[in-house]
mmCIF file with all atom_site columns, C-alpha atoms in Angstrom:
data_model
loop_
_atom_site.group_PDB
_atom_site.id
_atom_site.type_symbol
_atom_site.label_atom_id
_atom_site.label_alt_id
_atom_site.label_comp_id
_atom_site.label_asym_id
_atom_site.label_entity_id
_atom_site.label_seq_id
_atom_site.pdbx_PDB_ins_code
_atom_site.Cartn_x
_atom_site.Cartn_y
_atom_site.Cartn_z
_atom_site.occupancy
_atom_site.B_iso_or_equiv
_atom_site.pdbx_formal_charge
_atom_site.auth_seq_id
_atom_site.auth_comp_id
_atom_site.auth_asym_id
_atom_site.auth_atom_id
_atom_site.pdbx_PDB_model_num
ATOM 1   C CA . MET A 1 1   ? 27.949  -1.916 -140.682 1.00 50.00 ? 1   MET A CA 1
ATOM 2   C CA . LYS A 1 2   ? 29.346  0.600  -137.412 1.00 55.00 ? 2   LYS A CA 1
ATOM 3   C CA . ASN A 1 3   ? 29.380  3.405  -139.980 1.00 52.00 ? 3   ASN A CA 1
ATOM 4   C CA . ILE A 1 4   ? 25.366  3.074  -141.206 1.00 48.00 ? 4   ILE A CA 1
ATOM 5   C CA . ILE A 1 5   ? 24.849  2.318  -137.314 1.00 45.00 ? 5   ILE A CA 1
ATOM 6   C CA . THR A 1 6   ? 26.638  5.311  -136.226 1.00 47.00 ? 6   THR A CA 1
ATOM 7   C CA . ALA A 1 7   ? 24.979  7.717  -139.455 1.00 46.00 ? 7   ALA A CA 1
ATOM 8   C CA . PHE A 1 8   ? 21.575  6.069  -137.701 1.00 48.00 ? 8   PHE A CA 1
ATOM 9   C CA . LEU A 1 9   ? 22.535  6.837  -133.714 1.00 45.00 ? 9   LEU A CA 1
ATOM 10  C CA . PHE A 1 10  ? 23.259  10.491 -135.370 1.00 50.00 ? 10  PHE A CA 1
ATOM 11  C CA . LEU A 1 11  ? 20.099  11.037 -137.718 1.00 45.00 ? 11  LEU A CA 1
ATOM 12  C CA . ILE A 1 12  ? 18.330  10.390 -134.433 1.00 47.00 ? 12  ILE A CA 1
ATOM 13  C CA . PHE A 1 13  ? 19.634  12.258 -132.067 1.00 50.00 ? 13  PHE A CA 1
ATOM 14  C CA . TYR A 1 14  ? 19.891  15.087 -134.406 1.00 49.00 ? 14  TYR A CA 1
ATOM 15  C CA . GLN A 1 15  ? 16.067  14.252 -134.883 1.00 45.00 ? 15  GLN A CA 1
ATOM 16  C CA . THR A 1 16  ? 15.255  14.481 -131.611 1.00 43.00 ? 16  THR A CA 1
ATOM 17  C CA . GLY A 1 17  ? 17.560  18.190 -131.138 1.00 48.00 ? 17  GLY A CA 1
ATOM 18  C CA . VAL A 1 18  ? 14.529  19.677 -134.486 1.00 48.00 ? 18  VAL A CA 1
ATOM 19  C CA . ALA A 1 19  ? 12.094  18.478 -132.358 1.00 46.00 ? 19  ALA A CA 1
ATOM 20  C CA . GLN A 1 20  ? 12.776  20.040 -129.518 1.00 68.00 ? 20  GLN A CA 1
ATOM 21  C CA . SER A 1 21  ? 13.264  23.251 -131.140 1.00 84.00 ? 21  SER A CA 1
ATOM 22  C CA . TYR A 1 22  ? 9.822   25.877 -130.281 1.00 89.00 ? 22  TYR A CA 1
ATOM 23  C CA . ILE A 1 23  ? 9.361   28.999 -131.735 1.00 90.00 ? 23  ILE A CA 1
ATOM 24  C CA . PRO A 1 24  ? 6.721   30.654 -129.555 1.00 87.00 ? 24  PRO A CA 1
ATOM 25  C CA . THR A 1 25  ? 3.362   32.612 -131.059 1.00 86.00 ? 25  THR A CA 1
ATOM 26  C CA . ILE A 1 26  ? 1.178   35.243 -129.519 1.00 88.00 ? 26  ILE A CA 1
ATOM 27  C CA . LYS A 1 27  ? -2.780  35.056 -129.738 1.00 90.00 ? 27  LYS A CA 1
ATOM 28  C CA . ASN A 1 28  ? -5.459  36.426 -128.209 1.00 92.00 ? 28  ASN A CA 1
ATOM 29  C CA . ASN A 1 29  ? -5.488  35.810 -124.950 1.00 93.00 ? 29  ASN A CA 1
ATOM 30  C CA . THR A 1 30  ? -1.656  34.164 -125.212 1.00 96.00 ? 30  THR A CA 1
ATOM 31  C CA . VAL A 1 31  ? -0.556  34.466 -121.410 1.00 97.00 ? 31  VAL A CA 1
ATOM 32  C CA . LEU A 1 32  ? 3.379   34.830 -121.468 1.00 97.00 ? 32  LEU A CA 1
ATOM 33  C CA . HIS A 1 33  ? 5.337   34.387 -118.407 1.00 97.00 ? 33  HIS A CA 1
ATOM 34  C CA . TYR A 1 34  ? 8.583   35.935 -117.626 1.00 96.00 ? 34  TYR A CA 1
ATOM 35  C CA . VAL A 1 35  ? 10.900  36.350 -114.754 1.00 96.00 ? 35  VAL A CA 1
ATOM 36  C CA . CYS A 1 36  ? 12.223  39.621 -114.295 1.00 94.00 ? 36  CYS A CA 1
ATOM 37  C CA . LYS A 1 37  ? 15.329  40.706 -112.643 1.00 92.00 ? 37  LYS A CA 1
ATOM 38  C CA . LEU A 1 38  ? 14.941  44.620 -111.358 1.00 86.00 ? 38  LEU A CA 1
ATOM 39  C CA . HIS A 1 39  ? 18.081  46.156 -109.968 1.00 81.00 ? 39  HIS A CA 1
ATOM 40  C CA . GLY A 1 40  ? 19.042  43.150 -107.707 1.00 82.00 ? 40  GLY A CA 1
ATOM 41  C CA . GLN A 1 41  ? 15.313  42.273 -106.986 1.00 89.00 ? 41  GLN A CA 1
ATOM 42  C CA . THR A 1 42  ? 13.950  39.179 -108.683 1.00 93.00 ? 42  THR A CA 1
ATOM 43  C CA . ARG A 1 43  ? 10.105  39.125 -109.850 1.00 92.00 ? 43  ARG A CA 1
ATOM 44  C CA . THR A 1 44  ? 7.339   37.297 -111.875 1.00 94.00 ? 44  THR A CA 1
ATOM 45  C CA . LEU A 1 45  ? 5.212   39.396 -114.294 1.00 93.00 ? 45  LEU A CA 1
ATOM 46  C CA . SER A 1 46  ? 2.665   37.950 -116.800 1.00 96.00 ? 46  SER A CA 1
ATOM 47  C CA . LEU A 1 47  ? 1.503   39.041 -119.889 1.00 96.00 ? 47  LEU A CA 1
ATOM 48  C CA . ARG A 1 48  ? -1.846  38.743 -121.629 1.00 97.00 ? 48  ARG A CA 1
ATOM 49  C CA . ALA A 1 49  ? -2.182  39.644 -124.851 1.00 97.00 ? 49  ALA A CA 1
ATOM 50  C CA . GLN A 1 50  ? -4.871  40.945 -126.396 1.00 96.00 ? 50  GLN A CA 1
ATOM 51  C CA . THR A 1 51  ? -4.578  41.247 -130.326 1.00 93.00 ? 51  THR A CA 1
ATOM 52  C CA . SER A 1 52  ? -6.621  43.445 -132.596 1.00 91.00 ? 52  SER A CA 1
ATOM 53  C CA . GLU A 1 53  ? -5.990  45.018 -136.220 1.00 86.00 ? 53  GLU A CA 1
ATOM 54  C CA . ASP A 1 54  ? -4.631  48.356 -134.803 1.00 93.00 ? 54  ASP A CA 1
ATOM 55  C CA . LYS A 1 55  ? -3.293  47.404 -131.741 1.00 96.00 ? 55  LYS A CA 1
ATOM 56  C CA . LEU A 1 56  ? -1.525  44.301 -129.628 1.00 97.00 ? 56  LEU A CA 1
ATOM 57  C CA . THR A 1 57  ? -2.017  45.481 -125.960 1.00 97.00 ? 57  THR A CA 1
ATOM 58  C CA . PHE A 1 58  ? -0.368  43.193 -123.340 1.00 96.00 ? 58  PHE A CA 1
ATOM 59  C CA . LYS A 1 59  ? -2.378  43.488 -119.588 1.00 95.00 ? 59  LYS A CA 1
ATOM 60  C CA . LEU A 1 60  ? 0.559   43.299 -117.280 1.00 94.00 ? 60  LEU A CA 1
ATOM 61  C CA . GLU A 1 61  ? 0.093   41.963 -113.928 1.00 92.00 ? 61  GLU A CA 1
ATOM 62  C CA . THR A 1 62  ? 3.204   41.829 -111.307 1.00 88.00 ? 62  THR A CA 1
ATOM 63  C CA . ARG A 1 63  ? 3.079   41.916 -107.712 1.00 83.00 ? 63  ARG A CA 1
ATOM 64  C CA . GLY A 1 64  ? -0.230  44.125 -107.747 1.00 81.00 ? 64  GLY A CA 1
ATOM 65  C CA . VAL A 1 65  ? 0.317   46.004 -110.034 1.00 86.00 ? 65  VAL A CA 1
ATOM 66  C CA . LYS A 1 66  ? -2.211  45.763 -113.300 1.00 91.00 ? 66  LYS A CA 1
ATOM 67  C CA . SER A 1 67  ? -1.096  47.718 -116.263 1.00 93.00 ? 67  SER A CA 1
ATOM 68  C CA . SER A 1 68  ? -2.565  47.359 -120.111 1.00 95.00 ? 68  SER A CA 1
ATOM 69  C CA . ILE A 1 69  ? 0.513   48.252 -121.910 1.00 95.00 ? 69  ILE A CA 1
ATOM 70  C CA . VAL A 1 70  ? -0.752  49.417 -126.295 1.00 96.00 ? 70  VAL A CA 1
ATOM 71  C CA . MET A 1 71  ? 1.301   48.930 -128.349 1.00 98.00 ? 71  MET A CA 1
ATOM 72  C CA . LEU A 1 72  ? -0.134  51.194 -132.076 1.00 98.00 ? 72  LEU A CA 1
ATOM 73  C CA . GLY A 1 73  ? -0.057  48.449 -135.021 1.00 97.00 ? 73  GLY A CA 1
ATOM 74  C CA . GLU A 1 74  ? 2.638   51.189 -136.867 1.00 97.00 ? 74  GLU A CA 1
ATOM 75  C CA . ALA A 1 75  ? 4.402   50.493 -133.575 1.00 98.00 ? 75  ALA A CA 1
ATOM 76  C CA . VAL A 1 76  ? 4.509   46.829 -133.985 1.00 98.00 ? 76  VAL A CA 1
ATOM 77  C CA . LYS A 1 77  ? 5.157   46.971 -137.212 1.00 98.00 ? 77  LYS A CA 1
ATOM 78  C CA . ASN A 1 78  ? 7.878   49.925 -137.870 1.00 98.00 ? 78  ASN A CA 1
ATOM 79  C CA . GLY A 1 79  ? 8.895   50.743 -134.016 1.00 98.00 ? 79  GLY A CA 1
ATOM 80  C CA . ASN A 1 80  ? 12.581  51.048 -133.293 1.00 98.00 ? 80  ASN A CA 1
ATOM 81  C CA . ALA A 1 81  ? 12.643  51.774 -129.300 1.00 98.00 ? 81  ALA A CA 1
ATOM 82  C CA . LEU A 1 82  ? 11.917  49.735 -126.550 1.00 96.00 ? 82  LEU A CA 1
ATOM 83  C CA . SER A 1 83  ? 9.817   50.499 -123.346 1.00 94.00 ? 83  SER A CA 1
ATOM 84  C CA . PHE A 1 84  ? 10.862  49.330 -120.241 1.00 87.00 ? 84  PHE A CA 1
ATOM 85  C CA . ASN A 1 85  ? 8.106   50.946 -118.540 1.00 84.00 ? 85  ASN A CA 1
ATOM 86  C CA . GLN A 1 86  ? 7.185   48.281 -115.516 1.00 74.00 ? 86  GLN A CA 1
ATOM 87  C CA . GLY A 1 87  ? 3.245   49.499 -115.456 1.00 70.00 ? 87  GLY A CA 1
ATOM 88  C CA . GLU A 1 88  ? 3.362   51.302 -112.218 1.00 69.00 ? 88  GLU A CA 1
ATOM 89  C CA . TYR A 1 89  ? 2.409   54.866 -114.008 1.00 69.00 ? 89  TYR A CA 1
ATOM 90  C CA . ALA A 1 90  ? -1.468  54.176 -115.368 1.00 77.00 ? 90  ALA A CA 1
ATOM 91  C CA . PRO A 1 91  ? -4.191  51.537 -115.864 1.00 88.00 ? 91  PRO A CA 1
ATOM 92  C CA . GLU A 1 92  ? -3.186  51.993 -119.511 1.00 91.00 ? 92  GLU A CA 1
ATOM 93  C CA . LEU A 1 93  ? -0.348  53.334 -120.960 1.00 93.00 ? 93  LEU A CA 1
ATOM 94  C CA . HIS A 1 94  ? -0.444  53.841 -124.532 1.00 94.00 ? 94  HIS A CA 1
ATOM 95  C CA . LEU A 1 95  ? 3.579   53.580 -126.029 1.00 96.00 ? 95  LEU A CA 1
ATOM 96  C CA . LYS A 1 96  ? 4.759   56.192 -128.876 1.00 97.00 ? 96  LYS A CA 1
ATOM 97  C CA . PRO A 1 97  ? 3.571   55.011 -131.910 1.00 97.00 ? 97  PRO A CA 1
ATOM 98  C CA . THR A 1 98  ? 7.756   54.300 -132.234 1.00 98.00 ? 98  THR A CA 1
ATOM 99  C CA . GLU A 1 99  ? 7.488   52.228 -129.333 1.00 98.00 ? 99  GLU A CA 1
ATOM 100 C CA . THR A 1 100 ? 7.273   48.607 -128.500 1.00 98.00 ? 100 THR A CA 1
ATOM 101 C CA . PHE A 1 101 ? 7.223   46.151 -125.470 1.00 97.00 ? 101 PHE A CA 1
ATOM 102 C CA . PHE A 1 102 ? 8.852   43.134 -124.427 1.00 96.00 ? 102 PHE A CA 1
ATOM 103 C CA . MET A 1 103 ? 9.426   42.954 -128.581 1.00 98.00 ? 103 MET A CA 1
ATOM 104 C CA . ILE A 1 104 ? 11.326  44.334 -131.194 1.00 99.00 ? 104 ILE A CA 1
ATOM 105 C CA . SER A 1 105 ? 9.045   45.248 -134.152 1.00 99.00 ? 105 SER A CA 1
ATOM 106 C CA . GLN A 1 106 ? 8.959   43.946 -137.533 1.00 98.00 ? 106 GLN A CA 1
ATOM 107 C CA . SER A 1 107 ? 11.019  45.953 -139.624 1.00 99.00 ? 107 SER A CA 1
ATOM 108 C CA . ALA A 1 108 ? 13.425  45.538 -136.975 1.00 99.00 ? 108 ALA A CA 1
ATOM 109 C CA . TYR A 1 109 ? 13.538  41.796 -137.376 1.00 99.00 ? 109 TYR A CA 1
ATOM 110 C CA . GLY A 1 110 ? 13.626  42.238 -140.852 1.00 98.00 ? 110 GLY A CA 1
ATOM 111 C CA . ASP A 1 111 ? 16.136  44.345 -140.744 1.00 98.00 ? 111 ASP A CA 1
ATOM 112 C CA . LEU A 1 112 ? 17.529  42.060 -138.544 1.00 98.00 ? 112 LEU A CA 1
ATOM 113 C CA . LEU A 1 113 ? 17.347  38.970 -140.785 1.00 98.00 ? 113 LEU A CA 1
ATOM 114 C CA . LYS A 1 114 ? 19.225  40.955 -143.951 1.00 98.00 ? 114 LYS A CA 1
ATOM 115 C CA . ASN A 1 115 ? 21.524  42.562 -142.443 1.00 98.00 ? 115 ASN A CA 1
ATOM 116 C CA . SER A 1 116 ? 22.461  41.175 -138.927 1.00 98.00 ? 116 SER A CA 1
ATOM 117 C CA . SER A 1 117 ? 21.570  43.854 -137.420 1.00 98.00 ? 117 SER A CA 1
ATOM 118 C CA . PHE A 1 118 ? 19.190  46.592 -136.296 1.00 98.00 ? 118 PHE A CA 1
ATOM 119 C CA . LEU A 1 119 ? 19.313  49.728 -134.610 1.00 98.00 ? 119 LEU A CA 1
ATOM 120 C CA . TYR A 1 120 ? 16.796  50.180 -131.636 1.00 98.00 ? 120 TYR A CA 1
ATOM 121 C CA . ASN A 1 121 ? 16.866  53.324 -128.860 1.00 95.00 ? 121 ASN A CA 1
ATOM 122 C CA . ASN A 1 122 ? 19.712  54.076 -130.631 1.00 96.00 ? 122 ASN A CA 1
ATOM 123 C CA . THR A 1 123 ? 21.544  51.352 -130.858 1.00 97.00 ? 123 THR A CA 1
ATOM 124 C CA . GLN A 1 124 ? 22.974  49.305 -132.816 1.00 98.00 ? 124 GLN A CA 1
ATOM 125 C CA . TYR A 1 125 ? 22.297  45.260 -132.754 1.00 98.00 ? 125 TYR A CA 1
ATOM 126 C CA . VAL A 1 126 ? 24.362  42.624 -133.740 1.00 98.00 ? 126 VAL A CA 1
ATOM 127 C CA . LEU A 1 127 ? 24.065  39.447 -134.783 1.00 97.00 ? 127 LEU A CA 1
ATOM 128 C CA . ASP A 1 128 ? 25.772  37.099 -132.471 1.00 95.00 ? 128 ASP A CA 1
ATOM 129 C CA . LYS A 1 129 ? 26.934  34.108 -135.038 1.00 89.00 ? 129 LYS A CA 1
ATOM 130 C CA . ASN A 1 130 ? 28.993  32.206 -132.048 1.00 87.00 ? 130 ASN A CA 1
ATOM 131 C CA . GLN A 1 131 ? 27.571  28.793 -131.376 1.00 76.00 ? 131 GLN A CA 1
ATOM 132 C CA . ASP A 1 132 ? 24.720  29.823 -128.372 1.00 73.00 ? 132 ASP A CA 1
ATOM 133 C CA . LYS A 1 133 ? 25.098  28.548 -125.139 1.00 77.00 ? 133 LYS A CA 1
ATOM 134 C CA . ASN A 1 134 ? 22.707  30.648 -122.737 1.00 83.00 ? 134 ASN A CA 1
ATOM 135 C CA . GLY A 1 135 ? 19.179  29.882 -124.674 1.00 88.00 ? 135 GLY A CA 1
ATOM 136 C CA . VAL A 1 136 ? 15.801  29.690 -123.284 1.00 92.00 ? 136 VAL A CA 1
ATOM 137 C CA . PHE A 1 137 ? 14.586  26.874 -122.543 1.00 93.00 ? 137 PHE A CA 1
ATOM 138 C CA . ILE A 1 138 ? 10.492  26.211 -121.725 1.00 91.00 ? 138 ILE A CA 1
ATOM 139 C CA . GLU A 1 139 ? 9.545   22.730 -120.041 1.00 86.00 ? 139 GLU A CA 1
ATOM 140 C CA . GLY A 1 140 ? 12.420  21.303 -121.889 1.00 90.00 ? 140 GLY A CA 1
ATOM 141 C CA . LYS A 1 141 ? 12.138  23.185 -125.314 1.00 94.00 ? 141 LYS A CA 1
ATOM 142 C CA . LEU A 1 142 ? 14.892  25.295 -126.484 1.00 95.00 ? 142 LEU A CA 1
ATOM 143 C CA . ILE A 1 143 ? 13.235  28.726 -128.206 1.00 95.00 ? 143 ILE A CA 1
ATOM 144 C CA . ASP A 1 144 ? 14.062  28.874 -131.587 1.00 96.00 ? 144 ASP A CA 1
ATOM 145 C CA . ALA A 1 145 ? 16.082  32.541 -130.570 1.00 96.00 ? 145 ALA A CA 1
ATOM 146 C CA . LEU A 1 146 ? 18.225  34.913 -132.754 1.00 96.00 ? 146 LEU A CA 1
ATOM 147 C CA . HIS A 1 147 ? 21.044  35.956 -130.105 1.00 96.00 ? 147 HIS A CA 1
ATOM 148 C CA . VAL A 1 148 ? 22.021  39.403 -130.468 1.00 97.00 ? 148 VAL A CA 1
ATOM 149 C CA . ILE A 1 149 ? 24.549  42.064 -128.525 1.00 97.00 ? 149 ILE A CA 1
ATOM 150 C CA . ALA A 1 150 ? 24.502  45.731 -128.254 1.00 97.00 ? 150 ALA A CA 1
ATOM 151 C CA . GLN A 1 151 ? 27.702  47.462 -129.485 1.00 97.00 ? 151 GLN A CA 1
ATOM 152 C CA . ILE A 1 152 ? 27.821  50.506 -127.266 1.00 93.00 ? 152 ILE A CA 1
ATOM 153 C CA . ASP A 1 153 ? 26.961  48.343 -123.654 1.00 94.00 ? 153 ASP A CA 1
ATOM 154 C CA . GLN A 1 154 ? 27.164  44.867 -123.002 1.00 93.00 ? 154 GLN A CA 1
ATOM 155 C CA . THR A 1 155 ? 23.560  44.704 -123.385 1.00 96.00 ? 155 THR A CA 1
ATOM 156 C CA . GLU A 1 156 ? 22.066  41.132 -124.385 1.00 96.00 ? 156 GLU A CA 1
ATOM 157 C CA . MET A 1 157 ? 18.933  39.878 -126.247 1.00 97.00 ? 157 MET A CA 1
ATOM 158 C CA . TRP A 1 158 ? 17.374  36.790 -127.083 1.00 97.00 ? 158 TRP A CA 1
ATOM 159 C CA . ILE A 1 159 ? 15.031  37.157 -129.394 1.00 98.00 ? 159 ILE A CA 1
ATOM 160 C CA . VAL A 1 160 ? 12.008  34.690 -130.956 1.00 97.00 ? 160 VAL A CA 1
ATOM 161 C CA . LYS A 1 161 ? 12.350  33.383 -134.577 1.00 97.00 ? 161 LYS A CA 1
ATOM 162 C CA . ASN A 1 162 ? 8.661   34.880 -135.146 1.00 96.00 ? 162 ASN A CA 1
ATOM 163 C CA . PRO A 1 163 ? 8.539   37.642 -138.394 1.00 97.00 ? 163 PRO A CA 1
ATOM 164 C CA . GLN A 1 164 ? 4.898   37.859 -137.185 1.00 95.00 ? 164 GLN A CA 1
ATOM 165 C CA . PHE A 1 165 ? 5.620   38.661 -132.831 1.00 96.00 ? 165 PHE A CA 1
ATOM 166 C CA . PRO A 1 166 ? 9.424   38.891 -132.277 1.00 98.00 ? 166 PRO A CA 1
ATOM 167 C CA . LEU A 1 167 ? 9.298   38.947 -129.222 1.00 97.00 ? 167 LEU A CA 1
ATOM 168 C CA . ILE A 1 168 ? 12.163  39.318 -126.531 1.00 98.00 ? 168 ILE A CA 1
ATOM 169 C CA . CYS A 1 169 ? 12.512  35.821 -124.966 1.00 96.00 ? 169 CYS A CA 1
ATOM 170 C CA . LYS A 1 170 ? 15.271  36.880 -122.656 1.00 96.00 ? 170 LYS A CA 1
ATOM 171 C CA . ILE A 1 171 ? 17.845  40.246 -121.998 1.00 97.00 ? 171 ILE A CA 1
ATOM 172 C CA . THR A 1 172 ? 20.565  40.277 -119.744 1.00 95.00 ? 172 THR A CA 1
ATOM 173 C CA . LYS A 1 173 ? 23.613  42.596 -119.034 1.00 95.00 ? 173 LYS A CA 1
ATOM 174 C CA . ASN A 1 174 ? 20.852  46.153 -119.262 1.00 92.00 ? 174 ASN A CA 1
ATOM 175 C CA . PRO A 1 175 ? 22.171  48.760 -117.896 1.00 91.00 ? 175 PRO A CA 1
ATOM 176 C CA . LEU A 1 176 ? 19.211  49.749 -117.074 1.00 89.00 ? 176 LEU A CA 1
ATOM 177 C CA . GLY A 1 177 ? 18.829  46.402 -114.863 1.00 89.00 ? 177 GLY A CA 1
ATOM 178 C CA . ILE A 1 178 ? 15.776  45.038 -116.129 1.00 91.00 ? 178 ILE A CA 1
ATOM 179 C CA . ASN A 1 179 ? 16.695  41.669 -117.184 1.00 95.00 ? 179 ASN A CA 1
ATOM 180 C CA . PHE A 1 180 ? 14.222  39.660 -118.025 1.00 95.00 ? 180 PHE A CA 1
ATOM 181 C CA . THR A 1 181 ? 13.416  35.642 -119.306 1.00 96.00 ? 181 THR A CA 1
ATOM 182 C CA . LEU A 1 182 ? 10.250  33.994 -120.771 1.00 97.00 ? 182 LEU A CA 1
ATOM 183 C CA . VAL A 1 183 ? 9.566   31.065 -118.324 1.00 96.00 ? 183 VAL A CA 1
ATOM 184 C CA . GLY A 1 184 ? 6.023   30.083 -119.957 1.00 96.00 ? 184 GLY A CA 1
ATOM 185 C CA . VAL A 1 185 ? 3.711   30.309 -122.651 1.00 95.00 ? 185 VAL A CA 1
ATOM 186 C CA . VAL A 1 186 ? 0.152   29.503 -121.974 1.00 95.00 ? 186 VAL A CA 1
ATOM 187 C CA . ASP A 1 187 ? -2.871  29.600 -124.882 1.00 86.00 ? 187 ASP A CA 1
ATOM 188 C CA . GLN A 1 188 ? -6.232  30.030 -123.226 1.00 73.00 ? 188 GLN A CA 1
ATOM 189 C CA . VAL A 1 189 ? -9.744  30.417 -124.527 1.00 66.00 ? 189 VAL A CA 1
ATOM 190 C CA . ASN A 1 190 ? -11.897 33.005 -124.335 1.00 57.00 ? 190 ASN A CA 1
#
């Protein structure tokens, strides 16, 4: 009887843990809220997604800076470089066909699942198979993410398990001094 009760309690706690897992998605007008650490300063940043078949635009807002960062559909599918532009140079910035912003490409995500690694910005990132103790939580729910570590420096990224939009929900130890964490996702109706 004791074993049955123990097993029952385990299943209840396991189901509670599984139910608390969260996979953010991007739809038209989804707003992503991040906290960014930029060279020792902390600032909030919001990205409003504008989706279409041939591009994904993030309307960026942070400390009075407003800019639209435009990724081509080609980059969303097959990009191999991450842009760290902060929206300060143009009201509308069109990234190169190889660049993504706050996400990796679908093909890089596919490589990560298939090979436990991917190449971005000429840096090999490898899946960390250890239990992640530094995951990202939004409203008490753990984001279901893959933790990767760069092989040439100490950069770590947490990538949402979403093959359509593999968002970077957290980046730490970035040698560029630009680290960020996703703190909120709001789906807004236009």
